[in-house]
mmCIF file of C-alpha atoms in Angstrom:
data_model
loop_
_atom_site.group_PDB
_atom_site.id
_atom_site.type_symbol
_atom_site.label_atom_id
_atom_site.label_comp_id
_atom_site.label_asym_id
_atom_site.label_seq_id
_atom_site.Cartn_x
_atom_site.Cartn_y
_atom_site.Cartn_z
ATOM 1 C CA UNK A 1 -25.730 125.770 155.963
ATOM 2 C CA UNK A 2 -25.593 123.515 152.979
ATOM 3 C CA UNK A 3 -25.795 126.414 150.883
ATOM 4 C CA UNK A 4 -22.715 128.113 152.698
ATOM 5 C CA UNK A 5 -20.764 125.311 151.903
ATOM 6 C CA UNK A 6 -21.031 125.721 148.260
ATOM 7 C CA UNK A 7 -19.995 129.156 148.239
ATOM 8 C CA UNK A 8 -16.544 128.145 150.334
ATOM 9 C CA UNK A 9 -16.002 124.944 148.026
ATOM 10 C CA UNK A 10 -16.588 126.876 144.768
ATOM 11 C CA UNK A 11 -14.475 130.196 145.953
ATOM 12 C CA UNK A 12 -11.681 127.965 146.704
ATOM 13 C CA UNK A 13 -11.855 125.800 143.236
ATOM 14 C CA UNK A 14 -12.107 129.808 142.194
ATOM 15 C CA UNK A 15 -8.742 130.410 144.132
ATOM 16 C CA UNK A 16 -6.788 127.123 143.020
ATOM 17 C CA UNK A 17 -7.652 127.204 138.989
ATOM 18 C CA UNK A 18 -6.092 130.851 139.402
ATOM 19 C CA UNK A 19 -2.870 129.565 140.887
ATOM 20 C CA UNK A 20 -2.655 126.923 137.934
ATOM 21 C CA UNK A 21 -3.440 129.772 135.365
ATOM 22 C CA UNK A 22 -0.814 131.975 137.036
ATOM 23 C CA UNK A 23 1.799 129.664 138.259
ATOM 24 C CA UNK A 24 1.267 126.292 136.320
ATOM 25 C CA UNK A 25 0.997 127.287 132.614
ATOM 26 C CA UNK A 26 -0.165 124.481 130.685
ATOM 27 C CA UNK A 27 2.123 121.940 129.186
ATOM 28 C CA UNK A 28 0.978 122.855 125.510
ATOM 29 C CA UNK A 29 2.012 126.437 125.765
ATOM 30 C CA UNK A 30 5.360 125.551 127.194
ATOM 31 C CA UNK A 31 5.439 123.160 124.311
ATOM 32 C CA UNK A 32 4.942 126.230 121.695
ATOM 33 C CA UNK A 33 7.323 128.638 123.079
ATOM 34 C CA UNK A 34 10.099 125.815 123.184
ATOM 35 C CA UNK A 35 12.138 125.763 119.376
ATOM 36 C CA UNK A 36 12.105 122.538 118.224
ATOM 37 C CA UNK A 37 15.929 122.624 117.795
ATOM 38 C CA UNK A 38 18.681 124.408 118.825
ATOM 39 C CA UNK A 39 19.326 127.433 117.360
ATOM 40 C CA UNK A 40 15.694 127.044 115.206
ATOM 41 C CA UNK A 41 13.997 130.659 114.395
ATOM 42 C CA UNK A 42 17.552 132.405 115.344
ATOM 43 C CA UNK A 43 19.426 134.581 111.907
ATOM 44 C CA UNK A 44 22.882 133.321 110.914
ATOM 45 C CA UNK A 45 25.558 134.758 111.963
ATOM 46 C CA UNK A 46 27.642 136.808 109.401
ATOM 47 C CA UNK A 47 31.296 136.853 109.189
ATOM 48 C CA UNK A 48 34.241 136.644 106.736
ATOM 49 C CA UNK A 49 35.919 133.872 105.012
ATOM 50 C CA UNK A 50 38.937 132.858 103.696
ATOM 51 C CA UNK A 51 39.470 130.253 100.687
ATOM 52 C CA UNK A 52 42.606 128.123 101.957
ATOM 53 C CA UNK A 53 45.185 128.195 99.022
ATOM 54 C CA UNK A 54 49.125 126.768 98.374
ATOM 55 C CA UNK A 55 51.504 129.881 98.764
ATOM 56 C CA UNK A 56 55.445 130.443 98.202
ATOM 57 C CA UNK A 57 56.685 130.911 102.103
ATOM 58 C CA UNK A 58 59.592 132.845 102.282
ATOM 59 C CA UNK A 59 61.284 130.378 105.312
ATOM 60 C CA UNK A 60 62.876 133.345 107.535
ATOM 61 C CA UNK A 61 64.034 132.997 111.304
ATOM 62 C CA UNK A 62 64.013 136.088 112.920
ATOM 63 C CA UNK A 63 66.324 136.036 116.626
ATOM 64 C CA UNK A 64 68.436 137.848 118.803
ATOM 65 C CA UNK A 65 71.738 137.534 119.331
ATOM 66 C CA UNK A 66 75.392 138.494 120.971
ATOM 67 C CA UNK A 67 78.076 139.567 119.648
ATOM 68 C CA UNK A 68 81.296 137.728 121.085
ATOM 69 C CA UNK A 69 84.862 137.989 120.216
ATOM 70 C CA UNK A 70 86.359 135.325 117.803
ATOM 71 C CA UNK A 71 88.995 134.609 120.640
ATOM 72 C CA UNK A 72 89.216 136.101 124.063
ATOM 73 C CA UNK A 73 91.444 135.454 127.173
ATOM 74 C CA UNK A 74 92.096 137.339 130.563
ATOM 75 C CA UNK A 75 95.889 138.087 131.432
ATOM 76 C CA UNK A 76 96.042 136.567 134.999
ATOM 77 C CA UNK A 77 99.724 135.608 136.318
ATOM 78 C CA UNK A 78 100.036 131.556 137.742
ATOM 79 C CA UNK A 79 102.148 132.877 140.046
ATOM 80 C CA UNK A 80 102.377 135.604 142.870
ATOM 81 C CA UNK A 81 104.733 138.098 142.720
ATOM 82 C CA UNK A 82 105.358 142.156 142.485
ATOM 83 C CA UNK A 83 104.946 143.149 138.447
ATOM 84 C CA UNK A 84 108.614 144.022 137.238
ATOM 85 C CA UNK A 85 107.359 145.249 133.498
ATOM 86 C CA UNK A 86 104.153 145.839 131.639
ATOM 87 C CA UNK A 87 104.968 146.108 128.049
ATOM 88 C CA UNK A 88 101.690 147.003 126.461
ATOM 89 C CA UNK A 89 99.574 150.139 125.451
ATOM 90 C CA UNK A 90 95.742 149.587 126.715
ATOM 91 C CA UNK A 91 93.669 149.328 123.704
ATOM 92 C CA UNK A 92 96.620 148.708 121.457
ATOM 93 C CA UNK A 93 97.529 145.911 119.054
ATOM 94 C CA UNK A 94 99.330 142.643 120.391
ATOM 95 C CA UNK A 95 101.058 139.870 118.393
ATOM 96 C CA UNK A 96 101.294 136.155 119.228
ATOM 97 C CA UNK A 97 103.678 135.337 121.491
ATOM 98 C CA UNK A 98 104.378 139.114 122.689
ATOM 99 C CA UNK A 99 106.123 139.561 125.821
ATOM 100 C CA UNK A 100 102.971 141.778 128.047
ATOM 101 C CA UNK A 101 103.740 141.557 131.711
ATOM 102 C CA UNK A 102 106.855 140.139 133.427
ATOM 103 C CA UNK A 103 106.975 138.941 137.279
ATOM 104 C CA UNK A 104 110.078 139.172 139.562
ATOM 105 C CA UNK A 105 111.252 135.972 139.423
ATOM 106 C CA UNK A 106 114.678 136.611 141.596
ATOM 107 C CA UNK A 107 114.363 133.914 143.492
ATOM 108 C CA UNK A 108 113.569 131.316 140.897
ATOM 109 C CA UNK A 109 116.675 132.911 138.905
ATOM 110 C CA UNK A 110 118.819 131.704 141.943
ATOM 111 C CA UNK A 111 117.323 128.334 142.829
ATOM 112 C CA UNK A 112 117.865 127.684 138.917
ATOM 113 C CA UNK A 113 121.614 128.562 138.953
ATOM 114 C CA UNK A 114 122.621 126.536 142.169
ATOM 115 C CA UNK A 115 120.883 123.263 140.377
ATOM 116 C CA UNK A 116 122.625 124.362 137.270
ATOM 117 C CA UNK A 117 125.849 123.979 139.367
ATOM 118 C CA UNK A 118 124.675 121.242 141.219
ATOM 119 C CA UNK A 119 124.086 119.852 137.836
ATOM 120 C CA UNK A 120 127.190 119.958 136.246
ATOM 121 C CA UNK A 121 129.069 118.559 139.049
ATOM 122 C CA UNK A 122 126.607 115.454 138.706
ATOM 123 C CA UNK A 123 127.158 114.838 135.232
ATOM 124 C CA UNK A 124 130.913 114.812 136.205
ATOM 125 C CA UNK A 125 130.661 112.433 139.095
ATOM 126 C CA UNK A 126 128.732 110.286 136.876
ATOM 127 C CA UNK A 127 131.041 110.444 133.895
ATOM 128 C CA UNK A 128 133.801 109.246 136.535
ATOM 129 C CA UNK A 129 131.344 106.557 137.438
ATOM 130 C CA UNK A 130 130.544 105.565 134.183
ATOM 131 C CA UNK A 131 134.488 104.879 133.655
ATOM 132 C CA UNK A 132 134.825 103.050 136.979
ATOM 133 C CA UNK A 133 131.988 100.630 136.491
ATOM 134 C CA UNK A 134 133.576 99.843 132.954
ATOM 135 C CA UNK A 135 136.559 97.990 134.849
ATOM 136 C CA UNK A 136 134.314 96.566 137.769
ATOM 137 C CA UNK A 137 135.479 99.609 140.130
ATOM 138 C CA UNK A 138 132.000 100.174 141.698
ATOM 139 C CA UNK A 139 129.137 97.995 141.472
ATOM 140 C CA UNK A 140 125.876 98.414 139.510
ATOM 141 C CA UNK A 141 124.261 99.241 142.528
ATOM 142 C CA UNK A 142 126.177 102.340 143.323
ATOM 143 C CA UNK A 143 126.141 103.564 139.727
ATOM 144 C CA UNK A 144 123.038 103.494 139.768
ATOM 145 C CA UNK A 145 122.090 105.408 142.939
ATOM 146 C CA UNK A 146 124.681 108.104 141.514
ATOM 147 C CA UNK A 147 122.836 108.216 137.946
ATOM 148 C CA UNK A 148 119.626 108.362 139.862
ATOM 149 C CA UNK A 149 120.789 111.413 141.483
ATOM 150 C CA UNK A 150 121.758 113.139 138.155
ATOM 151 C CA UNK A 151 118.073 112.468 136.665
ATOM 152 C CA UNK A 152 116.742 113.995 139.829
ATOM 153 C CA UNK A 153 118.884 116.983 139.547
ATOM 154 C CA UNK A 154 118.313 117.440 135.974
ATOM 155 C CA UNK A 155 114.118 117.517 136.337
ATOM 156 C CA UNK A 156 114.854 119.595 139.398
ATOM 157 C CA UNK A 157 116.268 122.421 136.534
ATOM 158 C CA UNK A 158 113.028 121.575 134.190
ATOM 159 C CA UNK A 159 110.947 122.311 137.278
ATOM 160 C CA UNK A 160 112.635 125.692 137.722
ATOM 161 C CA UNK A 161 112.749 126.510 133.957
ATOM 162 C CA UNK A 162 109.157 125.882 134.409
ATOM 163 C CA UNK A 163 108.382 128.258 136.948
ATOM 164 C CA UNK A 164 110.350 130.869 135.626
ATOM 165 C CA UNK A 165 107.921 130.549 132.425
ATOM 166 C CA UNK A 166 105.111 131.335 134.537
ATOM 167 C CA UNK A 167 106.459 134.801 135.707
ATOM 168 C CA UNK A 168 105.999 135.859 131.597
ATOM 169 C CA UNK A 169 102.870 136.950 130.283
ATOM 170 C CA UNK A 170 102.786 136.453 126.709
ATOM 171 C CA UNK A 171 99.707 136.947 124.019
ATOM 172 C CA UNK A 172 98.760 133.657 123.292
ATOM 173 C CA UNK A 173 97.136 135.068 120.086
ATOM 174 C CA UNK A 174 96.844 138.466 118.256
ATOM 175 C CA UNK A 175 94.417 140.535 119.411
ATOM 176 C CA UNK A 176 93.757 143.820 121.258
ATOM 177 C CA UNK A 177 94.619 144.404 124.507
ATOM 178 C CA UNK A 178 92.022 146.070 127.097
ATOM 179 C CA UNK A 179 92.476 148.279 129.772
ATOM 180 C CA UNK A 180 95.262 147.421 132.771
ATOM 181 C CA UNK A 181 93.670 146.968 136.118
ATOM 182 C CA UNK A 182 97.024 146.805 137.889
ATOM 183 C CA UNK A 183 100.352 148.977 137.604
ATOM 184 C CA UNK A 184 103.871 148.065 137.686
ATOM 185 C CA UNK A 185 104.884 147.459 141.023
ATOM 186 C CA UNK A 186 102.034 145.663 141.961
ATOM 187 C CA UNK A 187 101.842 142.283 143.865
ATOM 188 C CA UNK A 188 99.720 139.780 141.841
ATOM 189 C CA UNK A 189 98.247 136.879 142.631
ATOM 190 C CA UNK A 190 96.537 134.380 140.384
ATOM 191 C CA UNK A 191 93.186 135.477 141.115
ATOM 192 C CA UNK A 192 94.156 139.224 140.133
ATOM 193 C CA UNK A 193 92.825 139.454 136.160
ATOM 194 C CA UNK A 194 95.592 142.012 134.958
ATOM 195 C CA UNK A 195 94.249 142.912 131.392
ATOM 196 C CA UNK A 196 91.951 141.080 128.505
ATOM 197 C CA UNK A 197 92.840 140.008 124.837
ATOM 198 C CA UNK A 198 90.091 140.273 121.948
ATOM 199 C CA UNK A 199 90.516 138.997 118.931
ATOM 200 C CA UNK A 200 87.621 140.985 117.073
ATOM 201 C CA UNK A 201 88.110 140.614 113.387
ATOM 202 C CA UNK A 202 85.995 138.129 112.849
ATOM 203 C CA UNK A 203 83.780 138.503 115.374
ATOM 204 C CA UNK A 204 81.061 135.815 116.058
ATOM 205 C CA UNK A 205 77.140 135.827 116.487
ATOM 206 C CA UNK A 206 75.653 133.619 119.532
ATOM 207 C CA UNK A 207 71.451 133.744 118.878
ATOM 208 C CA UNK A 208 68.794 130.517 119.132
ATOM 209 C CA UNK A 209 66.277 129.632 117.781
ATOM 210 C CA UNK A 210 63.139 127.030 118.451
ATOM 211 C CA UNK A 211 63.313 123.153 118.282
ATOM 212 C CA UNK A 212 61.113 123.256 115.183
ATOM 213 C CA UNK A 213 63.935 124.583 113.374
ATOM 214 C CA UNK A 214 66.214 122.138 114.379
ATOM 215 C CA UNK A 215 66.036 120.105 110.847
ATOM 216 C CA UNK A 216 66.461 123.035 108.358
ATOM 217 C CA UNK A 217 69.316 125.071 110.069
ATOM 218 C CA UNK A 218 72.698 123.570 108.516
ATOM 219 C CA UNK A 219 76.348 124.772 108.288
ATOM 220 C CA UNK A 220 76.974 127.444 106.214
ATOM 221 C CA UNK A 221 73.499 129.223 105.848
ATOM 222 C CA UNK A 222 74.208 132.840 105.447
ATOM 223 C CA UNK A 223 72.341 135.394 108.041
ATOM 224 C CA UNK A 224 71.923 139.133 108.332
ATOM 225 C CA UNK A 225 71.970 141.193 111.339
ATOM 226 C CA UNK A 226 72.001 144.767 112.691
ATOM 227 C CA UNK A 227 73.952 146.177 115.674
ATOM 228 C CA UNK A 228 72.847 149.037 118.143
ATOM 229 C CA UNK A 229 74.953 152.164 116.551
ATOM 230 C CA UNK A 230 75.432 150.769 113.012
ATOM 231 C CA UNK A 231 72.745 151.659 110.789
ATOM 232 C CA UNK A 232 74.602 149.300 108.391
ATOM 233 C CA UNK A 233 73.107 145.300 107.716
ATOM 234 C CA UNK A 234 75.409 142.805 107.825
ATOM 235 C CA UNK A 235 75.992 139.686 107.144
ATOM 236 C CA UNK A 236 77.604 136.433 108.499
ATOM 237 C CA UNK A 237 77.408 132.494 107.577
ATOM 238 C CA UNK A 238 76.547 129.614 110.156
ATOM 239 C CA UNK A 239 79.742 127.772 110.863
ATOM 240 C CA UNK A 240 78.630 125.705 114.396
ATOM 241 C CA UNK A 241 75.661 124.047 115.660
ATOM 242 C CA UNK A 242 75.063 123.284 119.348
ATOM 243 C CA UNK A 243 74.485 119.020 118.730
ATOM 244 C CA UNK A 244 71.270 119.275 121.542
ATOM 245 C CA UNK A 245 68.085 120.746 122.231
ATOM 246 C CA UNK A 246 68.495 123.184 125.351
ATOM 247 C CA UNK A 247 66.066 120.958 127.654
ATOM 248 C CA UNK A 248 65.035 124.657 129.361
ATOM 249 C CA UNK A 249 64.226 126.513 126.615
ATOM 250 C CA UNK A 250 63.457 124.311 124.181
ATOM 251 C CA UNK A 251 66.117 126.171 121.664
ATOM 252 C CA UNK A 252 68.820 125.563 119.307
ATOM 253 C CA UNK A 253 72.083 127.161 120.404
ATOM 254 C CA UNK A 254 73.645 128.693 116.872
ATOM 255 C CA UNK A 255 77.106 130.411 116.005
ATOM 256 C CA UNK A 256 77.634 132.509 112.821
ATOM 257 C CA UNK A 257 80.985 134.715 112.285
ATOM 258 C CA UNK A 258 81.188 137.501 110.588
ATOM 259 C CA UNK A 259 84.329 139.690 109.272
ATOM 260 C CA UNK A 260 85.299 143.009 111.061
ATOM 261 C CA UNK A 261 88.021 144.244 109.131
ATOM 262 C CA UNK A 262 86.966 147.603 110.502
ATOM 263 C CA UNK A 263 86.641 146.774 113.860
ATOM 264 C CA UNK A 264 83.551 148.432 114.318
ATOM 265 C CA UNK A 265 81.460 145.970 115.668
ATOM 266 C CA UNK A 266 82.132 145.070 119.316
ATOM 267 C CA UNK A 267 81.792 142.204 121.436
ATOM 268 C CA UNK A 268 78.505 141.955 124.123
ATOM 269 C CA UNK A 269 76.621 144.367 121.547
ATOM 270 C CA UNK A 270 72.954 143.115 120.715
ATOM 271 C CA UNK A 271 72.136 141.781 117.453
ATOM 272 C CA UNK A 272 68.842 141.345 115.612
ATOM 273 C CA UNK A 273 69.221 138.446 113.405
ATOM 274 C CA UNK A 274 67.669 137.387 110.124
ATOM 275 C CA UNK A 275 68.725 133.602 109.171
ATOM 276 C CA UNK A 276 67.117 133.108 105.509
ATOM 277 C CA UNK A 277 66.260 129.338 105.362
ATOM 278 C CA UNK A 278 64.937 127.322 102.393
ATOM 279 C CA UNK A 279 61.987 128.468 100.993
ATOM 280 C CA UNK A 280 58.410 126.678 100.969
ATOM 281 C CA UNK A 281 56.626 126.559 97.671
ATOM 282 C CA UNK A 282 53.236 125.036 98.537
ATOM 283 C CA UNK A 283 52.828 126.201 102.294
ATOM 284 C CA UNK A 284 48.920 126.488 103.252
ATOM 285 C CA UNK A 285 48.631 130.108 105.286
ATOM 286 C CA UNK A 286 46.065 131.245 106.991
ATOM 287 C CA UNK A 287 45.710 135.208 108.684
ATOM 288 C CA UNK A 288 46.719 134.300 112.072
ATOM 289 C CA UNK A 289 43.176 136.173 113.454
ATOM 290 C CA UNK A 290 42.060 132.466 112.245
ATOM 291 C CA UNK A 291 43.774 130.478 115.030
ATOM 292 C CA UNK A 292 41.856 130.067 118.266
ATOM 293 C CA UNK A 293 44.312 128.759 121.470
ATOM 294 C CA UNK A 294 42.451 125.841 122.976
ATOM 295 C CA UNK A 295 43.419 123.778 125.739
ATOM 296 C CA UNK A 296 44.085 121.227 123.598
ATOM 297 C CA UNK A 297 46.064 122.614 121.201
ATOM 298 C CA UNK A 298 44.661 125.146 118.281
ATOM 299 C CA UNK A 299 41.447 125.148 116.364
ATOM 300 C CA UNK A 300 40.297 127.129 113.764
ATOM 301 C CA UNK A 301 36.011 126.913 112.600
ATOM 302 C CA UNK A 302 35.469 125.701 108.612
ATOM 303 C CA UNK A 303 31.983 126.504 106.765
ATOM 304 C CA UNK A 304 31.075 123.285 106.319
ATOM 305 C CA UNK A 305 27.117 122.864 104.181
ATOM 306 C CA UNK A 306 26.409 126.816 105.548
ATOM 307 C CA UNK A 307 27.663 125.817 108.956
ATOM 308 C CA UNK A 308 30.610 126.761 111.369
ATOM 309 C CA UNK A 309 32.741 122.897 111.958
ATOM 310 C CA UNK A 310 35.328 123.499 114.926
ATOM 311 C CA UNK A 311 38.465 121.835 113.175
ATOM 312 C CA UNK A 312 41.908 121.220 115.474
ATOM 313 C CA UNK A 313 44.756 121.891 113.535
ATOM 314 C CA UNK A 314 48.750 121.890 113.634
ATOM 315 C CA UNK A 315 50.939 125.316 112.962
ATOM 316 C CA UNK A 316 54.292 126.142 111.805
ATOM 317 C CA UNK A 317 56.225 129.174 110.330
ATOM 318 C CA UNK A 318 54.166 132.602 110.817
ATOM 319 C CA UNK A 319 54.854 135.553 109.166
ATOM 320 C CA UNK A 320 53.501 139.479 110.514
ATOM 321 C CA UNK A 321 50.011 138.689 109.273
ATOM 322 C CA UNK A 322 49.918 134.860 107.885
ATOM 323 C CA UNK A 323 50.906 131.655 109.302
ATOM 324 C CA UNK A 324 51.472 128.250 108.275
ATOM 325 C CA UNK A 325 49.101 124.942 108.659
ATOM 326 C CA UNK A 326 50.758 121.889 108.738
ATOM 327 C CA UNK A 327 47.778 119.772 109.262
ATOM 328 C CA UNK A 328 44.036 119.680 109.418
ATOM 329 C CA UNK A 329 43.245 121.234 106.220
ATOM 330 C CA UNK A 330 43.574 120.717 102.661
ATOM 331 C CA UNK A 331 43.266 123.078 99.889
ATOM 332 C CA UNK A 332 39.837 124.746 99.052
ATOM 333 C CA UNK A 333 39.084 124.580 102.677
ATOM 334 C CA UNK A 334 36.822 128.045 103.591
ATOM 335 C CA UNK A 335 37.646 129.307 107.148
ATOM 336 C CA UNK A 336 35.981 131.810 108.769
ATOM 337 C CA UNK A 337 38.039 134.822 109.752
ATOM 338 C CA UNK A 338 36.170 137.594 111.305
ATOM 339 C CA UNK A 339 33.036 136.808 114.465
ATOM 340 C CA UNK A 340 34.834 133.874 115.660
ATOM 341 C CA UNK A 341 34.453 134.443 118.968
ATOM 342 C CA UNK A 342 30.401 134.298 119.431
ATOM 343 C CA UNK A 343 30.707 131.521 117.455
ATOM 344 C CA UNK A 344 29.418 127.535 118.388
ATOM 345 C CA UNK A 345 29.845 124.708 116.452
ATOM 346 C CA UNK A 346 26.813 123.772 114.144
ATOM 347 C CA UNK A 347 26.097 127.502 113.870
ATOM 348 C CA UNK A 348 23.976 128.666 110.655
ATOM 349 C CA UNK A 349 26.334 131.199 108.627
ATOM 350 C CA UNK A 350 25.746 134.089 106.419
ATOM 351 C CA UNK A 351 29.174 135.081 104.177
ATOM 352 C CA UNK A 352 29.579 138.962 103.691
ATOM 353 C CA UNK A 353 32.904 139.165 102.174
ATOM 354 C CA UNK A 354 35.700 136.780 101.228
ATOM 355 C CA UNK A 355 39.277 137.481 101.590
#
């Protein structure tokens, strides 16, 4: 029995030193498969570099824009009333002050000749008045009420002069006229747009451009631009500056003109515009392939002793393959441009190939 009970306790020590062998490896061997430091026995990584260096920055905003007349008005009529004459050609030439549509204004033409009577037999009565209050025939009183009556009269006639004006559609500038949407004979009201006026020669250039800009855009910078249907590039010059940041967009609102002798270029076309700013002698650039977004802002990694060193910088202009750092690194710097993306900070680098 004794004996039996040595065979159980020794088959079961057996059993539980092969669970620990299995299961339970000893604390020394976990010790040697565990690197003493991170990234210890692993190969560096290899990528490209790039030796930061100053750099003449051409300072170019590129935007689009509208085109929009230099002056433009829609022909509606203040009053309502059947359309007597329309003396224009759609699409043809108008000067200042050119007679376009005229209402029928038969009624005001009456109303003003009975006050013009009505007039003139006031300023008769009051002439008699006049002579009569001299000698202390009527008192102030009543030469008053009848000189009242005169003045009331007489802005009575303005009134109607007035209205009359309003049933005359001049050009209030020169320009081209559009296309009629009424005929003669037509009733009008003022709602009823009857015809537009451009003025196209100049023509101005609406376009915007970012916040950042806001300090170098002035007065009188000259721009290029291209139109849908003209191969030709043309140019314009700044002449007015919206004075706020649109709170929306976070844009500047700009306004170049531009001559149009030829008339070729037409309001509501798209333009692609090129504003040429000052340039930048000593701007840092870096390939833009460098620039990592992070939620905090931008970073870009910087061998530092054979090592990758995450560094947060600021941007500024870009160009197609370059763009500009503002702050975060100084001349000399080397960033890394190529295997970014696998890449940790404190990493152990190899450099194949610098740009």
């Amino acid at each position: 029995m004794r004996i039996k009970n040595i065979i159980i306790i020794t088959l079961i020590i057996g059993i539980l030193l092969l669970v620990k062998y299995f299961f339970f490896p000893s604390m020394s061997s976990q010790q040697e498969a565990k690197p003493g430091k991170p990234g210890a026995g692993m190969s560096p990584s290899n990528v490209t570099a790039y030796i930061l260096k100053v750099e003449k920055l051409s300072n170019e905003v590129y935007a689009s824009g509208t085109i929009i007349a230099n002056e433009e008005v829609q022909l509606q009529s203040e009053l309502s009333g059947k359309i007597l004459q329309i003396n224009f050609q759609e699409g043809s030439k108008v000067t200042k002050g050119q007679l376009l549509v005229k209402i029928n204004d038969a009624d005001l033409q009456a109303n003003y000749k009975k006050l013009q009577l009505q007039y003139s037999l006031a300023d008769q009565k009051l002439q008699r008045e006049k002579q009569l209050l001299a000698i202390n025939g009527i008192s102030q009183e009543e030469f008053d009420v009848i000189q009242n009556q005169y003045n009331v009269i007489k802005a009575d006639i303005d009134f109607a002069s007035a209205q009359i004006a309003k049933t005359e559609i001049k050009a209030p500038f020169d320009g081209i006229v559009g296309l009629k949407n009424v005929s003669e004979g037509a009733y009008v009201t003022p709602s009823i747009i009857i015809a537009s006026i451009q003025q196209i020669n100049p023509v101005k250039i609406d376009f915007s451009v970012s916040e950042r800009y806001s300090s170098v855009v002035r007065k009188g910078d000259r721009l290029s631009f291209t139109v849908e249907g003209n191969d030709q590039k043309l140019t314009g010059q700044v002449f007015a500056i919206e004075p706020k940041i649109d709170m929306a967009t976070r844009t500047l609102q700009v306004r170049a003109i531009c001559p149009n002798a030829k008339g070729d270029i037409y309001p509501g076309s798209f333009a692609r515009v090129q504003l040429a700013l000052n340039d930048i002698d000593s701007a840092m650039m870096v390939p833009t392939e460098t620039i990592i977004p992070d939620l905090k802002g931008k970073k870009v990694f910087r061998i530092k002793n054979g090592k990758a060193e995450s560094v947060k910088v600021l941007t500024g202009l870009r160009t197609d393959e370059k763009i500009q750092i503002t702050d975060g690194l100084s001349i000399g710097d080397t960033i890394i441009v190529n295997g970014i993306m696998s890449l940790k900070p404190g990493a152990a680098l190899k450099v194949t190939e610098i740009k």
